[in-house]
Protein backbone atom coordinates (compact mmCIF):
# COMPACT_ATOMS: atom_id res chain seq x y z
CA UNK A 1 0.00 0.00 0.00
CA UNK A 2 1.51 3.32 -1.03
CA UNK A 3 1.76 6.30 1.26
CA UNK A 4 -1.00 8.06 -0.69
CA UNK A 5 -3.44 5.16 -0.33
CA UNK A 6 -2.58 4.91 3.37
CA UNK A 7 -3.29 8.60 3.81
CA UNK A 8 -6.53 8.25 1.85
CA UNK A 9 -7.77 5.38 3.99
CA UNK A 10 -6.82 7.34 7.12
CA UNK A 11 -8.76 10.32 5.80
CA UNK A 12 -11.80 8.13 5.11
CA UNK A 13 -11.57 6.64 8.62
CA UNK A 14 -11.42 10.18 9.99
CA UNK A 15 -14.90 10.73 8.57
CA UNK A 16 -16.27 8.33 11.18
CA UNK A 17 -15.21 6.69 14.41
CA UNK A 18 -16.21 3.23 13.15
CA UNK A 19 -13.39 2.99 10.62
CA UNK A 20 -15.61 2.86 7.55
CA UNK A 21 -16.61 5.92 5.54
CA UNK A 22 -19.57 7.80 6.84
CA UNK A 23 -20.36 10.73 4.65
CA UNK A 24 -22.05 13.78 6.11
CA UNK A 25 -24.69 13.35 3.43
CA UNK A 26 -25.02 10.33 1.19
CA UNK A 27 -24.20 11.21 -2.42
CA UNK A 28 -27.85 10.91 -3.49
CA UNK A 29 -29.02 13.38 -0.82
CA UNK A 30 -26.14 15.74 -1.57
CA UNK A 31 -26.87 15.60 -5.31
CA UNK A 32 -30.56 16.40 -4.77
CA UNK A 33 -29.70 19.34 -2.51
CA UNK A 34 -27.09 20.78 -4.88
CA UNK A 35 -29.25 20.23 -7.98
CA UNK A 36 -32.11 22.14 -6.31
CA UNK A 37 -29.99 25.25 -5.77
CA UNK A 38 -30.62 28.25 -7.96
CA UNK A 39 -29.12 27.82 -11.44
CA UNK A 40 -27.57 24.39 -10.86
CA UNK A 41 -30.13 22.28 -12.75
CA UNK A 42 -29.93 24.56 -15.80
CA UNK A 43 -26.11 24.57 -15.65
CA UNK A 44 -25.98 20.77 -15.38
CA UNK A 45 -28.38 20.23 -18.26
CA UNK A 46 -26.44 22.72 -20.39
CA UNK A 47 -23.18 20.90 -19.62
CA UNK A 48 -24.84 17.58 -20.44
CA UNK A 49 -26.45 18.68 -23.70
CA UNK A 50 -23.74 20.98 -25.05
CA UNK A 51 -20.53 19.40 -23.77
CA UNK A 52 -21.39 15.74 -23.21
CA UNK A 53 -20.95 15.94 -19.43
CA UNK A 54 -22.26 13.18 -17.20
CA UNK A 55 -24.22 15.12 -14.58
CA UNK A 56 -23.95 12.31 -12.03
CA UNK A 57 -20.15 12.39 -12.32
CA UNK A 58 -20.08 16.18 -11.96
CA UNK A 59 -22.23 15.97 -8.82
CA UNK A 60 -19.97 13.18 -7.52
CA UNK A 61 -16.90 15.38 -8.01
CA UNK A 62 -18.58 18.21 -6.07
CA UNK A 63 -19.52 15.77 -3.30
CA UNK A 64 -15.96 14.48 -3.16
CA UNK A 65 -14.66 18.05 -2.91
CA UNK A 66 -16.82 18.54 0.19
CA UNK A 67 -14.77 15.76 1.77
CA UNK A 68 -11.41 17.11 0.57
CA UNK A 69 -11.28 14.38 -2.08
CA UNK A 70 -11.06 14.26 -5.87
CA UNK A 71 -11.16 11.63 -8.60
CA UNK A 72 -7.88 9.77 -8.81
CA UNK A 73 -5.80 8.86 -11.85
CA UNK A 74 -7.46 5.44 -11.86
CA UNK A 75 -10.96 6.95 -11.92
CA UNK A 76 -11.62 6.37 -15.65
CA UNK A 77 -10.79 2.68 -15.30
CA UNK A 78 -12.74 2.27 -12.06
CA UNK A 79 -15.69 4.20 -13.50
CA UNK A 80 -16.00 1.97 -16.58
CA UNK A 81 -18.85 -0.19 -15.15
CA UNK A 82 -20.69 2.91 -13.92
CA UNK A 83 -20.31 4.53 -17.32
CA UNK A 84 -21.55 1.34 -18.99
CA UNK A 85 -24.65 1.50 -16.77
CA UNK A 86 -25.23 5.11 -17.78
CA UNK A 87 -24.76 4.29 -21.47
CA UNK A 88 -26.86 1.13 -21.49
CA UNK A 89 -29.62 2.14 -19.07
CA UNK A 90 -29.87 5.83 -18.24
CA UNK A 91 -29.15 7.26 -21.69
CA UNK A 92 -31.78 5.16 -23.52
CA UNK A 93 -34.37 6.15 -20.89
CA UNK A 94 -33.40 9.82 -21.30
CA UNK A 95 -33.62 9.54 -25.08
CA UNK A 96 -37.05 7.92 -24.88
CA UNK A 97 -38.35 10.52 -22.42
CA UNK A 98 -37.18 13.32 -24.72
CA UNK A 99 -38.71 11.68 -27.81
CA UNK A 100 -42.02 11.33 -25.98
CA UNK A 101 -42.14 14.96 -24.86
CA UNK A 102 -43.68 16.49 -28.01
CA UNK A 103 -46.11 13.58 -28.34
CA UNK A 104 -47.13 13.49 -24.69
CA UNK A 105 -49.49 16.45 -24.79
CA UNK A 106 -51.14 15.76 -28.14
CA UNK A 107 -51.30 11.96 -27.95
CA UNK A 108 -52.17 11.43 -24.30
CA UNK A 109 -48.79 9.84 -23.59
CA UNK A 110 -48.02 12.03 -20.57
CA UNK A 111 -48.53 9.12 -18.16
CA UNK A 112 -46.08 6.96 -20.12
CA UNK A 113 -43.58 9.82 -20.29
CA UNK A 114 -43.84 10.33 -16.51
CA UNK A 115 -43.22 6.61 -15.98
CA UNK A 116 -40.13 6.77 -18.18
CA UNK A 117 -39.01 9.93 -16.36
CA UNK A 118 -39.28 8.13 -12.98
CA UNK A 119 -37.31 5.18 -14.40
CA UNK A 120 -34.62 7.58 -15.63
CA UNK A 121 -34.39 9.16 -12.18
CA UNK A 122 -34.11 5.70 -10.57
CA UNK A 123 -31.34 4.85 -13.00
CA UNK A 124 -29.49 8.05 -12.07
CA UNK A 125 -29.97 7.23 -8.40
CA UNK A 126 -28.39 3.82 -9.06
CA UNK A 127 -25.48 5.58 -10.76
CA UNK A 128 -24.93 7.78 -7.71
CA UNK A 129 -25.14 4.75 -5.40
CA UNK A 130 -22.49 3.02 -7.50
CA UNK A 131 -20.27 6.09 -7.38
CA UNK A 132 -20.64 6.27 -3.61
CA UNK A 133 -19.80 2.56 -3.25
CA UNK A 134 -16.59 3.13 -5.20
CA UNK A 135 -15.77 6.01 -2.87
CA UNK A 136 -16.60 3.88 0.18
CA UNK A 137 -13.92 1.44 -1.00
CA UNK A 138 -11.48 4.28 -1.79
CA UNK A 139 -11.56 3.33 -5.47
CA UNK A 140 -11.05 6.02 -8.08
CA UNK A 141 -10.52 8.77 -5.52
CA UNK A 142 -7.61 10.56 -3.91
CA UNK A 143 -7.00 13.28 -1.36
CA UNK A 144 -7.16 16.84 -2.63
CA UNK A 145 -3.73 18.41 -2.62
CA UNK A 146 -2.78 22.04 -2.06
CA UNK A 147 -1.66 22.43 -5.69
CA UNK A 148 -4.96 21.14 -7.12
CA UNK A 149 -6.84 23.71 -9.19
CA UNK A 150 -10.17 25.14 -8.06
CA UNK A 151 -13.28 22.98 -8.40
CA UNK A 152 -14.47 24.61 -11.64
CA UNK A 153 -11.10 23.90 -13.26
CA UNK A 154 -11.19 20.27 -12.10
CA UNK A 155 -14.72 19.92 -13.48
CA UNK A 156 -13.61 21.51 -16.75
CA UNK A 157 -10.84 18.92 -17.10
CA UNK A 158 -13.47 16.20 -16.57
CA UNK A 159 -15.61 17.27 -19.55
CA UNK A 160 -15.34 15.07 -22.65
CA UNK A 161 -15.58 18.16 -24.89
CA UNK A 162 -13.51 21.00 -23.45
CA UNK A 163 -14.79 24.35 -24.61
CA UNK A 164 -14.26 27.71 -22.97
CA UNK A 165 -18.05 28.24 -23.13
CA UNK A 166 -18.40 25.51 -20.49
CA UNK A 167 -16.64 27.64 -17.89
CA UNK A 168 -19.69 29.76 -17.01
CA UNK A 169 -22.01 26.84 -16.10
CA UNK A 170 -19.11 25.17 -14.26
CA UNK A 171 -18.62 28.37 -12.26
CA UNK A 172 -22.27 28.11 -11.20
CA UNK A 173 -21.59 24.63 -9.83
CA UNK A 174 -18.52 25.89 -8.01
CA UNK A 175 -20.30 28.82 -6.39
CA UNK A 176 -23.30 26.71 -5.33
CA UNK A 177 -21.53 23.66 -3.97
CA UNK A 178 -21.11 23.31 -0.24
CA UNK A 179 -17.62 23.97 0.96
CA UNK A 180 -15.59 21.11 2.44
CA UNK A 181 -17.26 19.49 5.42
CA UNK A 182 -14.23 17.72 6.88
CA UNK A 183 -12.49 19.20 9.89
CA UNK A 184 -8.73 19.68 9.44
C-alpha positions as MATLAB code, in Angstrom:
seq = 'XXXXXXXXXXXXXXXXXXXXXXXXXXXXXXXXXXXXXXXXXXXXXXXXXXXXXXXXXXXXXXXXXXXXXXXXXXXXXXXXXXXXXXXXXXXXXXXXXXXXXXXXXXXXXXXXXXXXXXXXXXXXXXXXXXXXXXXXXXXXXXXXXXXXXXXXXXXXXXXXXXXXXXXXXXXXXXXXXXXXXXXX';
ca = [
       0.000    0.000    0.000;
       1.509    3.319   -1.028;
       1.757    6.299    1.263;
      -1.002    8.055   -0.688;
      -3.439    5.165   -0.326;
      -2.584    4.905    3.368;
      -3.293    8.596    3.810;
      -6.527    8.249    1.846;
      -7.767    5.381    3.989;
      -6.818    7.342    7.122;
      -8.764   10.323    5.799;
     -11.805    8.132    5.111;
     -11.569    6.641    8.616;
     -11.421   10.184    9.988;
     -14.902   10.733    8.568;
     -16.266    8.334   11.178;
     -15.212    6.692   14.412;
     -16.207    3.227   13.146;
     -13.387    2.993   10.616;
     -15.607    2.865    7.546;
     -16.605    5.922    5.536;
     -19.574    7.804    6.842;
     -20.364   10.729    4.653;
     -22.052   13.785    6.113;
     -24.689   13.353    3.428;
     -25.019   10.327    1.185;
     -24.196   11.208   -2.418;
     -27.852   10.911   -3.494;
     -29.022   13.384   -0.824;
     -26.139   15.741   -1.573;
     -26.872   15.601   -5.313;
     -30.556   16.403   -4.774;
     -29.696   19.342   -2.514;
     -27.088   20.779   -4.885;
     -29.247   20.230   -7.977;
     -32.108   22.137   -6.312;
     -29.991   25.250   -5.770;
     -30.620   28.255   -7.965;
     -29.117   27.815  -11.438;
     -27.568   24.390  -10.859;
     -30.128   22.284  -12.753;
     -29.927   24.560  -15.803;
     -26.109   24.573  -15.654;
     -25.978   20.769  -15.376;
     -28.380   20.234  -18.263;
     -26.443   22.724  -20.392;
     -23.183   20.900  -19.623;
     -24.839   17.577  -20.441;
     -26.448   18.678  -23.702;
     -23.739   20.980  -25.048;
     -20.533   19.402  -23.771;
     -21.386   15.742  -23.206;
     -20.949   15.936  -19.428;
     -22.263   13.183  -17.197;
     -24.225   15.121  -14.578;
     -23.946   12.311  -12.033;
     -20.151   12.391  -12.320;
     -20.080   16.184  -11.962;
     -22.226   15.975   -8.816;
     -19.975   13.179   -7.520;
     -16.898   15.377   -8.007;
     -18.582   18.208   -6.072;
     -19.518   15.765   -3.296;
     -15.956   14.477   -3.156;
     -14.664   18.048   -2.908;
     -16.824   18.537    0.187;
     -14.769   15.759    1.771;
     -11.406   17.105    0.566;
     -11.281   14.377   -2.081;
     -11.063   14.261   -5.868;
     -11.165   11.632   -8.602;
      -7.876    9.766   -8.814;
      -5.797    8.856  -11.846;
      -7.457    5.442  -11.855;
     -10.965    6.948  -11.922;
     -11.617    6.374  -15.653;
     -10.787    2.683  -15.296;
     -12.742    2.266  -12.058;
     -15.690    4.201  -13.496;
     -15.999    1.973  -16.581;
     -18.845   -0.193  -15.154;
     -20.695    2.912  -13.921;
     -20.313    4.531  -17.323;
     -21.546    1.342  -18.987;
     -24.647    1.503  -16.772;
     -25.229    5.108  -17.779;
     -24.757    4.294  -21.472;
     -26.859    1.135  -21.492;
     -29.623    2.139  -19.068;
     -29.872    5.827  -18.236;
     -29.148    7.260  -21.688;
     -31.781    5.161  -23.516;
     -34.372    6.154  -20.894;
     -33.404    9.825  -21.303;
     -33.618    9.542  -25.083;
     -37.049    7.918  -24.878;
     -38.350   10.522  -22.422;
     -37.179   13.322  -24.721;
     -38.710   11.680  -27.806;
     -42.018   11.328  -25.984;
     -42.136   14.963  -24.863;
     -43.680   16.487  -28.015;
     -46.112   13.577  -28.341;
     -47.127   13.494  -24.692;
     -49.488   16.453  -24.795;
     -51.144   15.764  -28.140;
     -51.304   11.957  -27.948;
     -52.170   11.433  -24.302;
     -48.785    9.837  -23.586;
     -48.017   12.026  -20.571;
     -48.531    9.115  -18.162;
     -46.082    6.958  -20.118;
     -43.580    9.822  -20.288;
     -43.845   10.325  -16.514;
     -43.223    6.606  -15.976;
     -40.125    6.768  -18.177;
     -39.010    9.926  -16.357;
     -39.280    8.132  -12.984;
     -37.308    5.182  -14.400;
     -34.616    7.578  -15.633;
     -34.392    9.160  -12.183;
     -34.106    5.700  -10.568;
     -31.337    4.854  -13.003;
     -29.491    8.050  -12.072;
     -29.966    7.227   -8.401;
     -28.389    3.815   -9.057;
     -25.479    5.585  -10.762;
     -24.934    7.785   -7.713;
     -25.140    4.755   -5.399;
     -22.490    3.017   -7.500;
     -20.266    6.089   -7.378;
     -20.638    6.267   -3.608;
     -19.800    2.556   -3.251;
     -16.585    3.130   -5.203;
     -15.770    6.013   -2.870;
     -16.597    3.883    0.182;
     -13.916    1.441   -0.997;
     -11.475    4.279   -1.795;
     -11.558    3.331   -5.472;
     -11.047    6.022   -8.081;
     -10.518    8.766   -5.524;
      -7.615   10.560   -3.909;
      -6.995   13.278   -1.360;
      -7.163   16.843   -2.630;
      -3.729   18.407   -2.623;
      -2.783   22.037   -2.058;
      -1.664   22.429   -5.687;
      -4.960   21.136   -7.122;
      -6.839   23.706   -9.187;
     -10.173   25.144   -8.064;
     -13.277   22.978   -8.402;
     -14.473   24.613  -11.644;
     -11.096   23.899  -13.265;
     -11.189   20.268  -12.098;
     -14.721   19.915  -13.476;
     -13.613   21.507  -16.751;
     -10.839   18.917  -17.104;
     -13.469   16.200  -16.570;
     -15.607   17.265  -19.547;
     -15.343   15.073  -22.651;
     -15.577   18.162  -24.886;
     -13.515   20.998  -23.447;
     -14.791   24.349  -24.611;
     -14.256   27.715  -22.968;
     -18.048   28.237  -23.130;
     -18.402   25.515  -20.492;
     -16.637   27.640  -17.892;
     -19.691   29.758  -17.012;
     -22.013   26.837  -16.103;
     -19.113   25.168  -14.260;
     -18.618   28.367  -12.262;
     -22.273   28.113  -11.200;
     -21.594   24.633   -9.829;
     -18.517   25.890   -8.008;
     -20.302   28.821   -6.391;
     -23.305   26.712   -5.333;
     -21.531   23.657   -3.975;
     -21.110   23.311   -0.240;
     -17.624   23.966    0.957;
     -15.588   21.109    2.437;
     -17.259   19.489    5.424;
     -14.228   17.720    6.884;
     -12.495   19.199    9.886;
      -8.728   19.682    9.438;
];
